[in-house]
Coordinates of C-alpha atoms and ligand atoms in Angstrom, one line a residue:
X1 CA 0.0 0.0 0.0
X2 CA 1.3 3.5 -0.7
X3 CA 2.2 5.4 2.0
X4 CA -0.6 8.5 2.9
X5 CA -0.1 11.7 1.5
X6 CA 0.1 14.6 3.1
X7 CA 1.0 18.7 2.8
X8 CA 3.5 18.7 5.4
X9 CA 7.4 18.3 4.2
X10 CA 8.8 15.5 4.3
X11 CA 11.7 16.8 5.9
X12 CA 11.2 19.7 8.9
X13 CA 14.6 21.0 8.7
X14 CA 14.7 21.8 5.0
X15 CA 12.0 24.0 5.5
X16 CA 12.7 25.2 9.1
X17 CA 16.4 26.5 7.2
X18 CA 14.7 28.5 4.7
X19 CA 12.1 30.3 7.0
X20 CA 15.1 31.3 9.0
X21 CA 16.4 33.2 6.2
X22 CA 13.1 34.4 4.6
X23 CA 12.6 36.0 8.3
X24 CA 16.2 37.9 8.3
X25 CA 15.2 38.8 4.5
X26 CA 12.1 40.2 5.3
X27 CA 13.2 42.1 8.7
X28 CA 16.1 43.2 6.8
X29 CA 14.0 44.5 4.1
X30 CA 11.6 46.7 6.6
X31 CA 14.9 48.0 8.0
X32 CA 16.3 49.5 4.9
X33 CA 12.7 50.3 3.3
X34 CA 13.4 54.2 3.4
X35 CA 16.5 53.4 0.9
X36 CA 14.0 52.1 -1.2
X37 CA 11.9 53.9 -4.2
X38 CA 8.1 54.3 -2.3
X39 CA 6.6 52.4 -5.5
X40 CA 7.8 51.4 -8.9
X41 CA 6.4 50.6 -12.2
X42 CA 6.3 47.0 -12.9
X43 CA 7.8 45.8 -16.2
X44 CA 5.5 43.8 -18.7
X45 CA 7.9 40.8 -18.4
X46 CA 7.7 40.7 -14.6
X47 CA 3.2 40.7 -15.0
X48 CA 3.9 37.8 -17.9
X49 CA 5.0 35.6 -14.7
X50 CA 1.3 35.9 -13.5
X51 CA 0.1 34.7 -16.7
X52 CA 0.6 31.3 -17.1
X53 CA -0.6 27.9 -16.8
X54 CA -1.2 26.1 -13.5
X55 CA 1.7 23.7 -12.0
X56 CA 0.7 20.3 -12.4
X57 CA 3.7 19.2 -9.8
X58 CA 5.1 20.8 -7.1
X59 CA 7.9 23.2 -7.1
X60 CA 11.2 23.4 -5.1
X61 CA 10.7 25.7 -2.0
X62 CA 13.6 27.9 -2.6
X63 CA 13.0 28.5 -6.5
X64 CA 9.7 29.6 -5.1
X65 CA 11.3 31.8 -2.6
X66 CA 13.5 33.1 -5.1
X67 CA 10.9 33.9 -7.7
X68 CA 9.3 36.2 -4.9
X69 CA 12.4 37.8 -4.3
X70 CA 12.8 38.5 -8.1
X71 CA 9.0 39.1 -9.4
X72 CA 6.9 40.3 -6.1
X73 CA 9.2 41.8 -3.2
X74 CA 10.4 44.7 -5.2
X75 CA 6.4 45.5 -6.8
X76 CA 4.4 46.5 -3.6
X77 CA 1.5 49.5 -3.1
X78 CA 4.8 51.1 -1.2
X79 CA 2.5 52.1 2.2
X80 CA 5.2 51.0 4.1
X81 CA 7.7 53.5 2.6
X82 CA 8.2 56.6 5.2
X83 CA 7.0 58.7 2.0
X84 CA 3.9 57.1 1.3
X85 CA 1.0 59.1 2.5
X86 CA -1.7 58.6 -0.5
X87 CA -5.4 57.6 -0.1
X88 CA -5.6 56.3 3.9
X89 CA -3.2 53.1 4.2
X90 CA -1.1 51.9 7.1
X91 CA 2.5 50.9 7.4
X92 CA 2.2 47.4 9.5
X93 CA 5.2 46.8 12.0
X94 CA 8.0 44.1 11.7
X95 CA 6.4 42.7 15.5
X96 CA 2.8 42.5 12.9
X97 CA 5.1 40.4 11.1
X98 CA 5.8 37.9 13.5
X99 CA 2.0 38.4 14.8
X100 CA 0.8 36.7 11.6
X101 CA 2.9 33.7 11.1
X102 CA 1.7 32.9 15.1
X103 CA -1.9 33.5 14.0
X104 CA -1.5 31.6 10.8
X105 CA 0.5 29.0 12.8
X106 CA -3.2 28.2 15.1
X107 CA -5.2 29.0 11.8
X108 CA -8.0 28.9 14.3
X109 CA -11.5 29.7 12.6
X110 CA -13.1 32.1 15.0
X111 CA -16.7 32.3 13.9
X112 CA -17.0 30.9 17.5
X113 CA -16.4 27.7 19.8
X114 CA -14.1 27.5 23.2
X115 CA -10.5 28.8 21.9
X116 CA -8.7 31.3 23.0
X117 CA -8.2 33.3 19.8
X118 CA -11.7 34.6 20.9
X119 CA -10.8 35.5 24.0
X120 CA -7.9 37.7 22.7
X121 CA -10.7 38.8 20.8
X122 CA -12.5 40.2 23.1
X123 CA -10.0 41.6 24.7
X124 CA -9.3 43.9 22.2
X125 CA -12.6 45.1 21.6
X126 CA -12.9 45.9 25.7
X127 CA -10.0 47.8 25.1
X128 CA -11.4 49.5 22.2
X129 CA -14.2 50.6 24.5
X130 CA -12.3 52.3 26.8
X131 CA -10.0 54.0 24.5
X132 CA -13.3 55.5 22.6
X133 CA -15.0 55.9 26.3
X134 CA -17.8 53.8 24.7
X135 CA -20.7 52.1 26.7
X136 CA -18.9 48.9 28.5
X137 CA -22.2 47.2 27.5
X138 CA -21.5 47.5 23.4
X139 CA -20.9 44.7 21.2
X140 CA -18.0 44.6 18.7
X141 CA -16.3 42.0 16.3
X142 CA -13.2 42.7 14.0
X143 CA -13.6 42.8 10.6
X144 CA -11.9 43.2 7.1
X145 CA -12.2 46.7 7.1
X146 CA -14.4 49.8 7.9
X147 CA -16.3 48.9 4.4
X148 CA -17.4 45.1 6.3
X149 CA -17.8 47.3 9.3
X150 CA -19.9 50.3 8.2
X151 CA -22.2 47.7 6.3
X152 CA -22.6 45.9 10.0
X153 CA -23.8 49.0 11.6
X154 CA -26.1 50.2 8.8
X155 CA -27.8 46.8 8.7
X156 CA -28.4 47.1 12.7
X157 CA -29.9 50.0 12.1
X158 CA -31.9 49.4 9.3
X159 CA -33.5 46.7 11.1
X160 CA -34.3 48.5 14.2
X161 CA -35.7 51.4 12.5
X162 CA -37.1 50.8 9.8
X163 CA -40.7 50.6 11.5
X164 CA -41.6 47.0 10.4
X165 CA -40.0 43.1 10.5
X166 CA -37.7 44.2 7.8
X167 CA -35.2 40.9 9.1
X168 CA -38.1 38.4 8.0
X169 CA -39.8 40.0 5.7
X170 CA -37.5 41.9 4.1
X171 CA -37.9 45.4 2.1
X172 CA -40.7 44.4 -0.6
X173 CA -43.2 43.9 2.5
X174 CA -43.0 47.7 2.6
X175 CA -43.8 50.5 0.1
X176 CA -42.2 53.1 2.4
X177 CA -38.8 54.2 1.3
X178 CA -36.0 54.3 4.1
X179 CA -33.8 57.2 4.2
X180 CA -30.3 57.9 5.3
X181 CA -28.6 60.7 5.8
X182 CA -24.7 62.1 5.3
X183 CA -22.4 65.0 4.3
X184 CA -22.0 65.0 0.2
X185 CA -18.0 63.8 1.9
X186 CA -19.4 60.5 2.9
X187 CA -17.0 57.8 1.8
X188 CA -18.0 55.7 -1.4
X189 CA -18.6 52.4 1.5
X190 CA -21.6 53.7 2.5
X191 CA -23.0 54.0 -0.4
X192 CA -22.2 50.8 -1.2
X193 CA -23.6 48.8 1.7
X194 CA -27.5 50.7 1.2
X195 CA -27.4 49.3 -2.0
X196 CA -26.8 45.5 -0.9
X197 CA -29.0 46.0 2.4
X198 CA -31.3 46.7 -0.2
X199 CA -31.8 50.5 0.2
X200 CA -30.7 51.8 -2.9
X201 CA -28.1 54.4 -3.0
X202 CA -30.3 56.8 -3.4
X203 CA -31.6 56.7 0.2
X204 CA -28.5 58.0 1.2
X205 CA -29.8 61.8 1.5
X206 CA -26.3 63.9 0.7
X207 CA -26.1 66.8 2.9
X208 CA -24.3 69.8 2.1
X209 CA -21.3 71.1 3.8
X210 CA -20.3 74.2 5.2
X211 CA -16.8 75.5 4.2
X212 CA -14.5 72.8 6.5
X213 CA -16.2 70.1 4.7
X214 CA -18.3 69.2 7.4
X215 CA -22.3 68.5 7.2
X216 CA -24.3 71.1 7.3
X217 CA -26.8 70.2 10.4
X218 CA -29.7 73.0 9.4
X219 CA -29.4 71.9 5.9
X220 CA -29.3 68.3 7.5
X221 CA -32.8 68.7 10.2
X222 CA -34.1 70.8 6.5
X223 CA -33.9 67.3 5.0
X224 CA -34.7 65.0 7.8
X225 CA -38.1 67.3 7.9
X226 CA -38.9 67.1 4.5
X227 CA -38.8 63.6 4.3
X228 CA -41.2 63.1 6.6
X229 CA -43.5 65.5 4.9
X230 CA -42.8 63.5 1.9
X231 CA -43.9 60.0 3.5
X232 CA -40.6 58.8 3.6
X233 CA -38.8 57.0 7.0
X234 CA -36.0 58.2 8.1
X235 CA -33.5 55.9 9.6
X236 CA -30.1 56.8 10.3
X237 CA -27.4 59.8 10.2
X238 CA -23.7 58.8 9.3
X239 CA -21.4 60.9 10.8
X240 CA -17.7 61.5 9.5
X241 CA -14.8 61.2 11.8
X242 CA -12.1 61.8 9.2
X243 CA -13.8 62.3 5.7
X244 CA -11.1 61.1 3.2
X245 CA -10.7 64.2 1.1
X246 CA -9.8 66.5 3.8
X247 CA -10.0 64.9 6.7
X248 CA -13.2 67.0 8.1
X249 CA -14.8 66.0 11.5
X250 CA -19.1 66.2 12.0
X251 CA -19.8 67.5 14.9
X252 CA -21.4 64.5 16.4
X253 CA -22.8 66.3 19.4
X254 CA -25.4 67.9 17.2
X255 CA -25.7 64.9 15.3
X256 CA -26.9 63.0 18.5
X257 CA -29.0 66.2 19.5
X258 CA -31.1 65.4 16.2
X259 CA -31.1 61.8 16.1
X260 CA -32.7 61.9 19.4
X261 CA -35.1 64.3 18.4
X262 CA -36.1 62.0 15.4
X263 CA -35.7 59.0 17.2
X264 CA -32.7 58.2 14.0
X265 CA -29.9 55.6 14.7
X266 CA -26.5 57.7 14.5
X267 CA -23.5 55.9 12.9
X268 CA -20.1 57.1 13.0
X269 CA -17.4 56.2 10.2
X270 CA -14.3 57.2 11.8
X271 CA -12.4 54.8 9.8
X272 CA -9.1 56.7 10.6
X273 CA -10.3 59.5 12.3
X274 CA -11.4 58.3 15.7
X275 CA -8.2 57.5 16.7
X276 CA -7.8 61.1 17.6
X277 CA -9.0 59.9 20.7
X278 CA -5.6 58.1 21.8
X279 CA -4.1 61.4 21.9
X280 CA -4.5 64.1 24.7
X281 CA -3.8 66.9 22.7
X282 CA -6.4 66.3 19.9
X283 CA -9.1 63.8 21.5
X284 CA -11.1 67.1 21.9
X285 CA -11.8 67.0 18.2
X286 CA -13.7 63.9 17.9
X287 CA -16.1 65.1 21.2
X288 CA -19.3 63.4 21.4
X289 CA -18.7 59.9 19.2
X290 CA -19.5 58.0 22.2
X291 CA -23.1 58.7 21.9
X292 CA -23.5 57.0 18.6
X293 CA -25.4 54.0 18.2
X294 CA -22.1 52.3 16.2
X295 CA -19.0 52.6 15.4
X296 CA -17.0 51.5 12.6
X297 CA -13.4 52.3 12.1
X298 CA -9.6 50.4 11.0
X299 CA -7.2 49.3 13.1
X300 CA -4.8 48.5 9.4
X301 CA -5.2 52.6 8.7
X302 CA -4.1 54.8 11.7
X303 CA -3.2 52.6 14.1
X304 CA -0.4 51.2 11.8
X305 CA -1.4 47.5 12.1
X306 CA -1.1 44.6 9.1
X307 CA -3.8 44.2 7.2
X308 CA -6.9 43.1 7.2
X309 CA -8.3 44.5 10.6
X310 CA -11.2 46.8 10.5
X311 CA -13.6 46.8 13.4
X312 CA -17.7 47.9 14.4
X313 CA -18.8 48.4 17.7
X314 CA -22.4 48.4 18.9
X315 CA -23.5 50.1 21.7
X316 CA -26.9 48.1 21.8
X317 CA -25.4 44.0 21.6
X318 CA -28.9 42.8 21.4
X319 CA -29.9 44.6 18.2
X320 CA -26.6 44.0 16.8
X321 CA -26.8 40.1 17.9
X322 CA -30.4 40.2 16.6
X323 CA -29.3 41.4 13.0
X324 CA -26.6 38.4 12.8
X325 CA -27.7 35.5 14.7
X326 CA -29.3 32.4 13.0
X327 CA -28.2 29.5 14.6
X328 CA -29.1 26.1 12.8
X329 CA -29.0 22.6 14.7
X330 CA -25.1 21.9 13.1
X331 CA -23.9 25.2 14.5
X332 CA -25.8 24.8 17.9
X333 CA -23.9 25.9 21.3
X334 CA -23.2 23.1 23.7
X335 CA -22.2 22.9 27.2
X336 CA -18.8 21.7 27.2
X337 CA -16.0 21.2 24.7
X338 CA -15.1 23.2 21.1
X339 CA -18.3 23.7 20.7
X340 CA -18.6 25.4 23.7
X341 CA -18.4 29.0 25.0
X342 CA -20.0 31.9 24.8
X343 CA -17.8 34.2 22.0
X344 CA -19.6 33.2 19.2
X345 CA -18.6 36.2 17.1
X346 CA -20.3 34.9 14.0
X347 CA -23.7 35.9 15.2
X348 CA -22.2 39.3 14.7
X349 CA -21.4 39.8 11.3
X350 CA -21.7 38.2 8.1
X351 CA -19.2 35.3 8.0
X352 CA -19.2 32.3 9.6
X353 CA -15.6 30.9 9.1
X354 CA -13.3 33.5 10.2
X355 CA -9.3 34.4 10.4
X356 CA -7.9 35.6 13.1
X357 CA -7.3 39.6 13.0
X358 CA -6.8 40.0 16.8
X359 CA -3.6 38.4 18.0
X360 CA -1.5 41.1 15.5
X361 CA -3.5 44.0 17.5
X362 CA -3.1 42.1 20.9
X363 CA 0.6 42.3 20.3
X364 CA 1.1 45.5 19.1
X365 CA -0.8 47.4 21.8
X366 CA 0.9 45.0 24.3
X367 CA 4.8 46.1 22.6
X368 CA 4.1 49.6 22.5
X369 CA 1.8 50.3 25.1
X370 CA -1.5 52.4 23.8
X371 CA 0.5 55.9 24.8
X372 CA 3.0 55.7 22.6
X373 CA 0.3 55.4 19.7
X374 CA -1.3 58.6 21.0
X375 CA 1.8 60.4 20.7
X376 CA 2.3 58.4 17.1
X377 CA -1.4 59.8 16.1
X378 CA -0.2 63.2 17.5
X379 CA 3.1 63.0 15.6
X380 CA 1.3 62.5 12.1
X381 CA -1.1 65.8 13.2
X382 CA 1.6 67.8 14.4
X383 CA 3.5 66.8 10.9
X384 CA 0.3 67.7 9.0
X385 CA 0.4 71.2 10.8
X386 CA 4.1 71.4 9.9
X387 CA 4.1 70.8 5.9
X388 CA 0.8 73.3 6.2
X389 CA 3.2 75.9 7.2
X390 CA 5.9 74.9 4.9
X391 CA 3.0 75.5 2.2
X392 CA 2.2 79.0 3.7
X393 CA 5.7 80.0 3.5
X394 CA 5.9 79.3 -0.1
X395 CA 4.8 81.5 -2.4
X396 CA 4.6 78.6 -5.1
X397 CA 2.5 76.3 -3.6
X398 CA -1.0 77.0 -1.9
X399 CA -3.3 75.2 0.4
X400 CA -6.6 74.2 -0.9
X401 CA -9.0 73.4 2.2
X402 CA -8.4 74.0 6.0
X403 CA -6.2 71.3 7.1
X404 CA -7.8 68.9 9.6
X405 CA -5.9 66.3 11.4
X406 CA -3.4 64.4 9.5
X407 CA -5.1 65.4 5.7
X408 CA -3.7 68.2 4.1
X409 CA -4.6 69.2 0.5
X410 CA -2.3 72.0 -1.4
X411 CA -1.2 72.6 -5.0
X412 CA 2.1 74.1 -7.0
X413 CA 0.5 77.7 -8.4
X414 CA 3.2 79.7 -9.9
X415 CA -0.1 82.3 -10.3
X416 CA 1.2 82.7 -14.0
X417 CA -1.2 80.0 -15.5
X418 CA -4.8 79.4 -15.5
X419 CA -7.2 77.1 -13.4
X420 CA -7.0 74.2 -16.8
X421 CA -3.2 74.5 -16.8
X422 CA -2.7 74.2 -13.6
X423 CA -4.9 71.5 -12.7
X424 CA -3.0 69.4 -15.7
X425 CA 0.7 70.5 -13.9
X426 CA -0.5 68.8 -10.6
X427 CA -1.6 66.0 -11.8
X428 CA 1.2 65.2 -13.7
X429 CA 3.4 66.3 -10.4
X430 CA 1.7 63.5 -8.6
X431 CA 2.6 61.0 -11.5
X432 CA 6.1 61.6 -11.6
X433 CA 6.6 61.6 -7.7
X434 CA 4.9 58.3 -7.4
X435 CA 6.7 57.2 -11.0
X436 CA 10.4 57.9 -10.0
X437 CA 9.8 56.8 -6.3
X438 CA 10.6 60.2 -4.1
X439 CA 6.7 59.8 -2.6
X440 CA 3.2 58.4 -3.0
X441 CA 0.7 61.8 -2.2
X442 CA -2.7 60.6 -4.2
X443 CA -4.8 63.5 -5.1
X444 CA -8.6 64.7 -4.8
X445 CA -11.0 67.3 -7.0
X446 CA -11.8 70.2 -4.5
X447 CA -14.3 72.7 -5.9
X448 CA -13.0 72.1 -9.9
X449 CA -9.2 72.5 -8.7
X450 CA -7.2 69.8 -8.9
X451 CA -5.5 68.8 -5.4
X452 CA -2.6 67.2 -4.2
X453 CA -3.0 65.5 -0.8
X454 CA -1.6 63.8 2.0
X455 CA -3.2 61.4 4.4
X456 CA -0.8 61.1 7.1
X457 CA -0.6 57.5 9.0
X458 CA 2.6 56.3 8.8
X459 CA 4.9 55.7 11.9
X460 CA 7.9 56.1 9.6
X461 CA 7.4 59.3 8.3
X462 CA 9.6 62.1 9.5
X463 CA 9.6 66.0 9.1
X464 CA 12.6 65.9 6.1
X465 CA 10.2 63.8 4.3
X466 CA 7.9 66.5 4.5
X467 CA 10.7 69.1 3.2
X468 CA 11.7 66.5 0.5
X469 CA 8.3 66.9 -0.8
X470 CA 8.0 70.9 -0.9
X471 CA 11.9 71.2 -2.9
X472 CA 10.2 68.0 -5.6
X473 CA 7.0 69.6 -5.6
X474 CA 8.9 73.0 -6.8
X475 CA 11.0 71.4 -9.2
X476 CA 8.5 69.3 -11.1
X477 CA 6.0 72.3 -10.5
X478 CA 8.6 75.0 -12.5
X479 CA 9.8 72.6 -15.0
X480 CA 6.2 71.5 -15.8
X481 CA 4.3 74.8 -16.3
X482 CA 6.9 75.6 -18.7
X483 CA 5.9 72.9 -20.7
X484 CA 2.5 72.7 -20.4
Ligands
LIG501 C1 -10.8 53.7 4.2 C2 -12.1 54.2 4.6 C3 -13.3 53.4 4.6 C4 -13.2 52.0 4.1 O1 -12.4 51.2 4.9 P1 -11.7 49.9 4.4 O2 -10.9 49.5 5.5 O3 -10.9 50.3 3.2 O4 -12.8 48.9 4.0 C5 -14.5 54.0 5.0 N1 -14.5 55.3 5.4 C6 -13.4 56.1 5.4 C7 -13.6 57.5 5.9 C8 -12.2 55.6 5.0 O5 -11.1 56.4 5.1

């Protein structure tokens, strides 16, 4: 009889010899990454790798290595680069490193059962809590991102106020069309969860804001009273902590004001933004998110963790348990054993088999201690205030909104050019920054003018980074409006 097969090697110390090295590679690589260009192209041949036709045998370990050492290692997005401060991305640590191969090691599922991957689990969601001085009471489960997580606490309170069994019998049973409500800065996530709840995107009611890009609450209670003249029900108000164009804060003591009045759900999407809270200096900004009904927000964004680890907390756990929980006679809870225990986190969101996502952010919080990441939150704000006065100085560049937090939106304006022009010399600024490697900035539309901008969550950044910037900005900014 043949021998059974299986998928671990044959022989441990082959294998144990090459993770040794691919851990010094790696740790060596996060050590020099600032030598490195932020991003770079990658050449056709390199994407003709991807494009071929599935092994049929197995492959020597250390070709494989080597072929990610040739074709993937030097191709990343680049957010762990010092100089990388597009869109809203994290950096990841090299302890996150280490985090995932312990949590890959256990590869526990933790949709639920006795195992203590849940426990840590819960642990870091009571610490969440008290960071965000949120109701000990409130529910919470860790999910892919704040997309997963803003379309958990929209679906809680969808179902608890929309007026009618909308869990069983689902939207048809109703002719009376839901509304929501959010600044026109609401991120695209939103949107995107009303229309698979069911909602349509065009519940989402997009409210006007005031000239620091946050919503307008008359124009919002305008609304809110219309609808109901209108026959519509209105359900919910998002509230930004952190939009992602300029980083504006709602001022969520209002927005609790009228969601009480209405008897509305209030969500919060502070994806980065509530983070402000770690930080003495600057928790003041974010005053009042503890009275929403949820929060959703990252811990892979602004509190520099690996990816994937977004997170939605509840302040009511039976309507959030309520929205998730339908428990067939396979899945049922017993006693004692696995199957025991009561941390069944998939009755809290939508998947049932899960990875773990909190070891990584049990570690980190543990290495660092959750000060220092206040004064890392701080460090990124007070760096945001420092390129803003590196703008003002300038008579070449300009800022283009108020900036807020870590966001900071500017352009090159040698004020010789027109809007068109200029708008076609910043763009192409960005390009070439990102394409020769100084720095990844990403870019936004404000009011017609085209806008460079910085979303600063990186724990690797430093002010010469900043000043690097400004002197590449100039330079492709002169030699570009001469050409264009
Ligand atoms: C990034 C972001 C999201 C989406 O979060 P993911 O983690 O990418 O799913 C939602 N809202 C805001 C404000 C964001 O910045």
């Amino acid at each position: 009889m043949e021998p059974e097969e299986t998928l671990d090697p044959e022989n441990w110390d082959n294998i144990r010899t090459l993770s040794h090295k691919m851990i010094d590679d790696m740790l060596n690589y996060l050590e020099t990454i600032r030598e490195k260009p932020v991003w770079q192209d990658i050449p056709e041949g390199v994407k003709s790798k991807f494009k071929v036709p599935i092994p049929n045998d197995g492959q020597d370990r250390k070709r494989i290595y080597q072929e990610f050492t040739e074709n993937i290692l030097p191709y990343p997005l680049g957010n762990i680069h010092p100089r990388f401060w597009g869109w809203v991305y994290g950096t990841g640590t090299p302890f996150g490193v280490l985090a995932g191969i312990l949590s890959s090691t256990l590869n526990s599922d933790t949709g639920g059962g006795e195992h203590i991957l849940n426990y840590v689990e819960s642990q870091v969601i009571e610490w969440t809590k008290d960071i965000l001085e949120y109701d000990s009471n409130a529910s919470g489960i860790l999910v892919s991102g704040c997309s997963m997580a803003n379309f958990i606490g929209l679906a809680v309170a969808r179902n608890i106020k929309a007026g009618y069994d909308i869990i069983n019998e689902g939207v048809r049973s109703s002719d009376k069309g839901l509304s929501f409500y959010g600044s026109t800065e609401t991120h695209v996530s939103i949107d995107k969860a009303l229309q698979l709840l069911g909602m349509g995107i065009n519940s989402l009611r997009k409210i006007s804001c005031n000239t620091k890009h946050e919503i307008d609450t008359k124009k919002l209670r305008e609304t809110i009273e219309k609808d109901i003249e209108s026959g519509f029900k209105p359900v919910c108000i998002i509230g930004n902590a952190g939009t992602v164009r300029t980083g504006a804060i709602d001022d969520f003591n209002v927005l609790a004001d009228l969601a009480k009045e209405f008897d509305l759900w209030l969500h919060v999407d502070g994806a980065f933004g509530i983070w402000c809270k770690l930080s003495p200096e600057s928790k003041n900004l974010v005053a009042g998110i503890e009275r929403a009904d949820s929060i959703a927000f990252d811990f892979h964004k602004w509190m520099y963790m690996q990816y994937e680890a977004g997170c939605v907390l509840v302040k009511n756990r039976t309507d959030h348990h309520n929205s998730f929980s339908l428990i067939p006679d396979y899945l049922a809870q017993q006693t004692r054993g696995t199957a025991s225990g009561d941390l069944n986190f998939s009755d809290f969101g939508l998947q049932l088999s899960r990875g773990d996502r909190a070891l990584k952010i049990w570690m980190g919080i543990k290495e660092h201690g959750i000060k220092k990441y206040g004064r890392l939150i701080e460090q990124n704000i007070q760096q945001a205030r420092y390129i803003t006065e590196l703008i003002k100085k300038e008579k070449k560049v300009e800022l283009l909104a108020p900036t807020s937090m870590n966001t900071v939106n500017f352009r090159y304006n040698n004020r010789q050019i027109d809007t068109s022009r200029l708008n076609k010399v910043n763009k192409e600024i960005v390009l070439q920054l990102q394409e020769k490697g100084i720095a990844v900035p990403s870019s936004t539309i404000l009011a017609g003018i085209y806008s460079i901008r910085l979303g600063i969550t990186n724990h690797r950044s430093k002010k010469e980074d900043f000043d690097l910037l400004i002197k590449e900005v100039l330079k492709f900014g002169d030699e570009l409006s001469a050409i264009f």
